[in-house]
PDB file of C-alpha atoms in Angstrom:
ATOM      1  CA  MET A   1      64.151  99.832 130.134  1.00 60.00           C
ATOM      2  CA  LYS A   2      66.256  96.458 130.126  1.00 62.00           C
ATOM      3  CA  SER A   3      67.503  95.737 133.417  1.00 63.00           C
ATOM      4  CA  LYS A   4      70.945  94.118 133.295  1.00 63.00           C
ATOM      5  CA  GLN A   5      70.841  90.766 133.818  1.00 60.00           C
ATOM      6  CA  SER A   6      68.627  90.772 130.185  1.00 61.00           C
ATOM      7  CA  LYS A   7      71.722  92.757 128.629  1.00 63.00           C
ATOM      8  CA  GLU A   8      73.548  90.565 129.546  1.00 60.00           C
ATOM      9  CA  SER A   9      71.708  87.792 128.218  1.00 61.00           C
ATOM     10  CA  GLU A  10      71.554  89.498 124.855  1.00 62.00           C
ATOM     11  CA  LYS A  11      75.063  89.522 125.001  1.00 61.00           C
ATOM     12  CA  GLU A  12      75.483  85.897 125.479  1.00 57.00           C
ATOM     13  CA  SER A  13      72.687  85.452 122.240  1.00 66.00           C
ATOM     14  CA  GLU A  14      75.029  87.595 120.576  1.00 67.00           C
ATOM     15  CA  VAL A  15      78.106  86.124 120.811  1.00 69.00           C
ATOM     16  CA  GLY A  16      76.317  82.642 121.185  1.00 83.00           C
ATOM     17  CA  VAL A  17      75.853  83.645 117.543  1.00 87.00           C
ATOM     18  CA  ALA A  18      78.847  84.868 115.892  1.00 87.00           C
ATOM     19  CA  LYS A  19      80.646  81.464 117.210  1.00 88.00           C
ATOM     20  CA  ALA A  20      78.374  79.534 114.962  1.00 88.00           C
ATOM     21  CA  ALA A  21      78.660  81.569 112.408  1.00 90.00           C
ATOM     22  CA  ALA A  22      83.160  81.271 113.239  1.00 89.00           C
ATOM     23  CA  ARG A  23      82.054  77.914 112.309  1.00 90.00           C
ATOM     24  CA  GLU A  24      79.846  77.409 109.407  1.00 92.00           C
ATOM     25  CA  ALA A  25      81.277  74.667 106.795  1.00 92.00           C
ATOM     26  CA  PHE A  26      82.064  76.834 103.864  1.00 94.00           C
ATOM     27  CA  ILE A  27      84.103  79.651 105.995  1.00 94.00           C
ATOM     28  CA  PRO A  28      87.402  77.465 104.768  1.00 95.00           C
ATOM     29  CA  VAL A  29      86.882  77.069 101.243  1.00 95.00           C
ATOM     30  CA  MET A  30      86.730  81.204 101.263  1.00 95.00           C
ATOM     31  CA  ARG A  31      89.635  81.913 103.183  1.00 96.00           C
ATOM     32  CA  GLU A  32      91.053  79.124 100.537  1.00 96.00           C
ATOM     33  CA  LEU A  33      89.778  80.843  97.962  1.00 96.00           C
ATOM     34  CA  VAL A  34      91.170  84.212  98.883  1.00 97.00           C
ATOM     35  CA  ARG A  35      94.991  83.100  99.798  1.00 98.00           C
ATOM     36  CA  ALA A  36      94.616  80.781  96.402  1.00 97.00           C
ATOM     37  CA  TYR A  37      93.716  84.679  94.443  1.00 97.00           C
ATOM     38  CA  GLN A  38      96.362  86.604  96.194  1.00 98.00           C
ATOM     39  CA  ALA A  39      99.395  83.571  96.146  1.00 98.00           C
ATOM     40  CA  TYR A  40      98.548  83.982  92.198  1.00 98.00           C
ATOM     41  CA  ALA A  41      98.001  87.750  91.595  1.00 97.00           C
ATOM     42  CA  VAL A  42     101.123  88.202  93.732  1.00 97.00           C
ATOM     43  CA  TYR A  43     102.851  85.570  91.855  1.00 98.00           C
ATOM     44  CA  SER A  44     101.579  87.167  88.016  1.00 98.00           C
ATOM     45  CA  GLN A  45     101.725  90.245  89.645  1.00 97.00           C
ATOM     46  CA  THR A  46     105.586  90.593  90.663  1.00 98.00           C
ATOM     47  CA  HIS A  47     106.227  89.172  86.822  1.00 98.00           C
ATOM     48  CA  ILE A  48     103.872  92.134  84.962  1.00 98.00           C
ATOM     49  CA  ARG A  49     106.277  94.296  86.885  1.00 97.00           C
ATOM     50  CA  GLU A  50     108.880  92.805  85.812  1.00 97.00           C
ATOM     51  CA  LEU A  51     108.299  93.186  82.367  1.00 96.00           C
ATOM     52  CA  GLY A  52     108.395  97.129  82.927  1.00 95.00           C
ATOM     53  CA  LEU A  53     104.273  97.745  83.181  1.00 96.00           C
ATOM     54  CA  THR A  54     101.481  97.990  85.700  1.00 95.00           C
ATOM     55  CA  PRO A  55      99.750  95.600  86.495  1.00 95.00           C
ATOM     56  CA  ALA A  56      96.154  97.257  84.865  1.00 94.00           C
ATOM     57  CA  GLN A  57      99.060  98.286  81.810  1.00 96.00           C
ATOM     58  CA  PHE A  58      99.341  94.749  80.889  1.00 97.00           C
ATOM     59  CA  ASP A  59      95.904  93.733  80.952  1.00 96.00           C
ATOM     60  CA  VAL A  60      94.606  96.608  79.060  1.00 97.00           C
ATOM     61  CA  ILE A  61      97.661  95.811  75.998  1.00 97.00           C
ATOM     62  CA  ALA A  62      96.674  92.486  76.471  1.00 97.00           C
ATOM     63  CA  THR A  63      93.268  93.492  75.253  1.00 97.00           C
ATOM     64  CA  LEU A  64      93.447  95.180  72.518  1.00 97.00           C
ATOM     65  CA  GLY A  65      96.198  93.030  71.270  1.00 97.00           C
ATOM     66  CA  ASN A  66      95.383  91.688  68.201  1.00 94.00           C
ATOM     67  CA  THR A  67      92.351  93.617  68.121  1.00 96.00           C
ATOM     68  CA  ASP A  68      91.890  96.744  65.409  1.00 93.00           C
ATOM     69  CA  GLY A  69      90.890  98.873  68.774  1.00 94.00           C
ATOM     70  CA  MET A  70      88.112  99.014  71.591  1.00 94.00           C
ATOM     71  CA  THR A  71      85.485 101.627  72.586  1.00 91.00           C
ATOM     72  CA  MET A  72      86.610 103.070  76.235  1.00 88.00           C
ATOM     73  CA  GLY A  73      83.068 100.884  77.021  1.00 89.00           C
ATOM     74  CA  GLU A  74      84.663  97.923  75.087  1.00 93.00           C
ATOM     75  CA  VAL A  75      87.769  98.258  77.409  1.00 95.00           C
ATOM     76  CA  ALA A  76      85.705  98.454  80.539  1.00 91.00           C
ATOM     77  CA  ASP A  77      83.665  95.849  79.955  1.00 92.00           C
ATOM     78  CA  LYS A  78      86.360  93.082  79.617  1.00 93.00           C
ATOM     79  CA  THR A  79      89.294  94.248  81.498  1.00 92.00           C
ATOM     80  CA  LEU A  80      89.257  93.487  85.386  1.00 79.00           C
ATOM     81  CA  VAL A  81      90.039  97.154  85.192  1.00 82.00           C
ATOM     82  CA  THR A  82      87.169 100.235  86.436  1.00 81.00           C
ATOM     83  CA  LYS A  83      85.707 102.656  83.661  1.00 78.00           C
ATOM     84  CA  GLY A  84      86.775 104.912  86.763  1.00 82.00           C
ATOM     85  CA  THR A  85      90.714 103.785  87.041  1.00 90.00           C
ATOM     86  CA  LEU A  86      90.826 103.559  83.400  1.00 92.00           C
ATOM     87  CA  THR A  87      91.335 107.209  81.857  1.00 92.00           C
ATOM     88  CA  GLY A  88      94.959 107.542  83.784  1.00 94.00           C
ATOM     89  CA  ILE A  89      95.597 104.230  82.077  1.00 96.00           C
ATOM     90  CA  ILE A  90      95.162 105.326  79.040  1.00 95.00           C
ATOM     91  CA  ASP A  91      96.713 108.313  80.253  1.00 95.00           C
ATOM     92  CA  ARG A  92     100.068 106.916  81.320  1.00 96.00           C
ATOM     93  CA  LEU A  93     100.166 104.344  78.482  1.00 97.00           C
ATOM     94  CA  GLU A  94      99.859 107.848  75.424  1.00 96.00           C
ATOM     95  CA  GLN A  95     102.509 109.134  77.532  1.00 97.00           C
ATOM     96  CA  LYS A  96     104.546 106.473  77.022  1.00 96.00           C
ATOM     97  CA  ASN A  97     103.224 106.254  73.226  1.00 97.00           C
ATOM     98  CA  LEU A  98     101.569 103.123  73.753  1.00 98.00           C
ATOM     99  CA  VAL A  99      98.042 103.337  72.865  1.00 98.00           C
ATOM    100  CA  ARG A 100      96.698 106.163  71.057  1.00 96.00           C
ATOM    101  CA  ARG A 101      93.289 107.329  71.049  1.00 94.00           C
ATOM    102  CA  GLU A 102      91.287 107.654  67.154  1.00 91.00           C
ATOM    103  CA  VAL A 103      87.976 109.487  66.831  1.00 87.00           C
ATOM    104  CA  PRO A 104      86.203 107.028  64.376  1.00 78.00           C
ATOM    105  CA  GLU A 105      84.773 109.449  61.118  1.00 79.00           C
ATOM    106  CA  GLY A 106      80.996 109.075  61.741  1.00 76.00           C
ATOM    107  CA  ASN A 107      80.863 109.309  65.855  1.00 73.00           C
ATOM    108  CA  ARG A 108      81.986 112.023  67.399  1.00 72.00           C
ATOM    109  CA  ARG A 109      80.286 110.959  70.781  1.00 77.00           C
ATOM    110  CA  CYS A 110      83.445 108.919  71.578  1.00 81.00           C
ATOM    111  CA  PHE A 111      86.971 107.558  71.018  1.00 85.00           C
ATOM    112  CA  MET A 112      88.565 104.387  70.055  1.00 92.00           C
ATOM    113  CA  LEU A 113      91.542 102.499  72.219  1.00 96.00           C
ATOM    114  CA  ILE A 114      94.286 101.481  69.717  1.00 96.00           C
ATOM    115  CA  LEU A 115      98.272 100.190  70.923  1.00 98.00           C
ATOM    116  CA  THR A 116     100.505 102.209  68.575  1.00 98.00           C
ATOM    117  CA  PRO A 117     102.767 100.059  66.758  1.00 97.00           C
ATOM    118  CA  GLU A 118     105.583 100.064  70.139  1.00 98.00           C
ATOM    119  CA  GLY A 119     102.048  99.008  71.482  1.00 97.00           C
ATOM    120  CA  GLU A 120     101.937  95.958  69.411  1.00 97.00           C
ATOM    121  CA  GLN A 121     106.158  95.197  70.377  1.00 98.00           C
ATOM    122  CA  VAL A 122     105.294  95.505  73.353  1.00 98.00           C
ATOM    123  CA  PHE A 123     102.491  93.039  73.425  1.00 98.00           C
ATOM    124  CA  GLU A 124     104.428  90.865  70.828  1.00 98.00           C
ATOM    125  CA  GLU A 125     107.552  90.114  73.310  1.00 97.00           C
ATOM    126  CA  VAL A 126     104.668  90.367  76.832  1.00 97.00           C
ATOM    127  CA  PHE A 127     102.563  88.995  76.468  1.00 97.00           C
ATOM    128  CA  PRO A 128     103.524  85.513  75.036  1.00 97.00           C
ATOM    129  CA  THR A 129     106.586  85.614  78.132  1.00 98.00           C
ATOM    130  CA  HIS A 130     103.748  86.534  80.088  1.00 98.00           C
ATOM    131  CA  ILE A 131     101.252  83.863  79.323  1.00 97.00           C
ATOM    132  CA  ALA A 132     103.900  80.627  79.529  1.00 98.00           C
ATOM    133  CA  HIS A 133     105.585  82.140  83.056  1.00 98.00           C
ATOM    134  CA  LEU A 134     101.868  82.050  84.325  1.00 98.00           C
ATOM    135  CA  LYS A 135     102.060  78.808  81.875  1.00 98.00           C
ATOM    136  CA  GLU A 136     104.957  77.155  83.729  1.00 97.00           C
ATOM    137  CA  ARG A 137     102.495  76.564  87.824  1.00 97.00           C
ATOM    138  CA  PHE A 138      99.004  75.792  84.989  1.00 97.00           C
ATOM    139  CA  GLU A 139     100.910  72.973  84.016  1.00 97.00           C
ATOM    140  CA  GLN A 140     100.550  71.116  87.065  1.00 98.00           C
ATOM    141  CA  LEU A 141      97.183  70.578  87.024  1.00 98.00           C
ATOM    142  CA  THR A 142      96.292  67.891  85.464  1.00 97.00           C
ATOM    143  CA  PRO A 143      93.382  68.428  81.596  1.00 97.00           C
ATOM    144  CA  ASP A 144      90.919  66.764  83.890  1.00 98.00           C
ATOM    145  CA  GLU A 145      91.795  68.988  87.375  1.00 98.00           C
ATOM    146  CA  MET A 146      92.098  71.915  84.953  1.00 97.00           C
ATOM    147  CA  GLN A 147      89.102  71.463  84.051  1.00 98.00           C
ATOM    148  CA  GLN A 148      86.941  69.692  87.743  1.00 98.00           C
ATOM    149  CA  LEU A 149      88.381  74.690  88.983  1.00 97.00           C
ATOM    150  CA  GLN A 150      87.287  75.211  85.823  1.00 97.00           C
ATOM    151  CA  SER A 151      83.924  73.813  85.817  1.00 97.00           C
ATOM    152  CA  LEU A 152      83.923  74.054  90.390  1.00 97.00           C
ATOM    153  CA  LEU A 153      84.586  77.874  90.145  1.00 96.00           C
ATOM    154  CA  LYS A 154      81.940  79.150  86.853  1.00 97.00           C
ATOM    155  CA  LYS A 155      79.136  77.864  89.618  1.00 97.00           C
ATOM    156  CA  LEU A 156      80.315  79.639  92.396  1.00 96.00           C
ATOM    157  CA  ARG A 157      80.707  82.984  90.425  1.00 94.00           C
ATOM    158  CA  GLY A 158      77.150  82.256  89.613  1.00 96.00           C
ATOM    159  CA  LEU A 159      76.507  81.755  92.864  1.00 95.00           C
ATOM    160  CA  PHE A 160      77.542  85.807  93.267  1.00 93.00           C
ATOM    161  CA  GLU A 161      76.087  86.917  89.529  1.00 93.00           C
TER     162      GLU A 161
END
């Protein structure tokens, strides 16, 4: 059994480790990354909602735009939406008559997701509008800064994959 003094010493040691961890050099970088993402997300998502879509619906429509359609798996791989959430999003887009499910000939095990004419019209209106909205912010960076930022973000992502 540990003595009271031994337990107190162990606790002091743990506090010292926690203080040291809090001083790690990457923590300010991590905080800035999270703050930058949160600011971007609020800016982007607010505009998307003003356009009458949820961010996930926009992501699906933007992914299907300018294509002949994709399988559910392809859409899940190309969007930021999980497969479990995707079914509900597609259901709601079908209710809005923006997307349809179509079973391809020769493969009854899957179906294609295709923008309806109304979905194509929404894509043609909303996608360029939102890109222009984002461009207002991104064009404040120089081309060199954009390249540096892209390279560093790719490198950072690679560290976690």
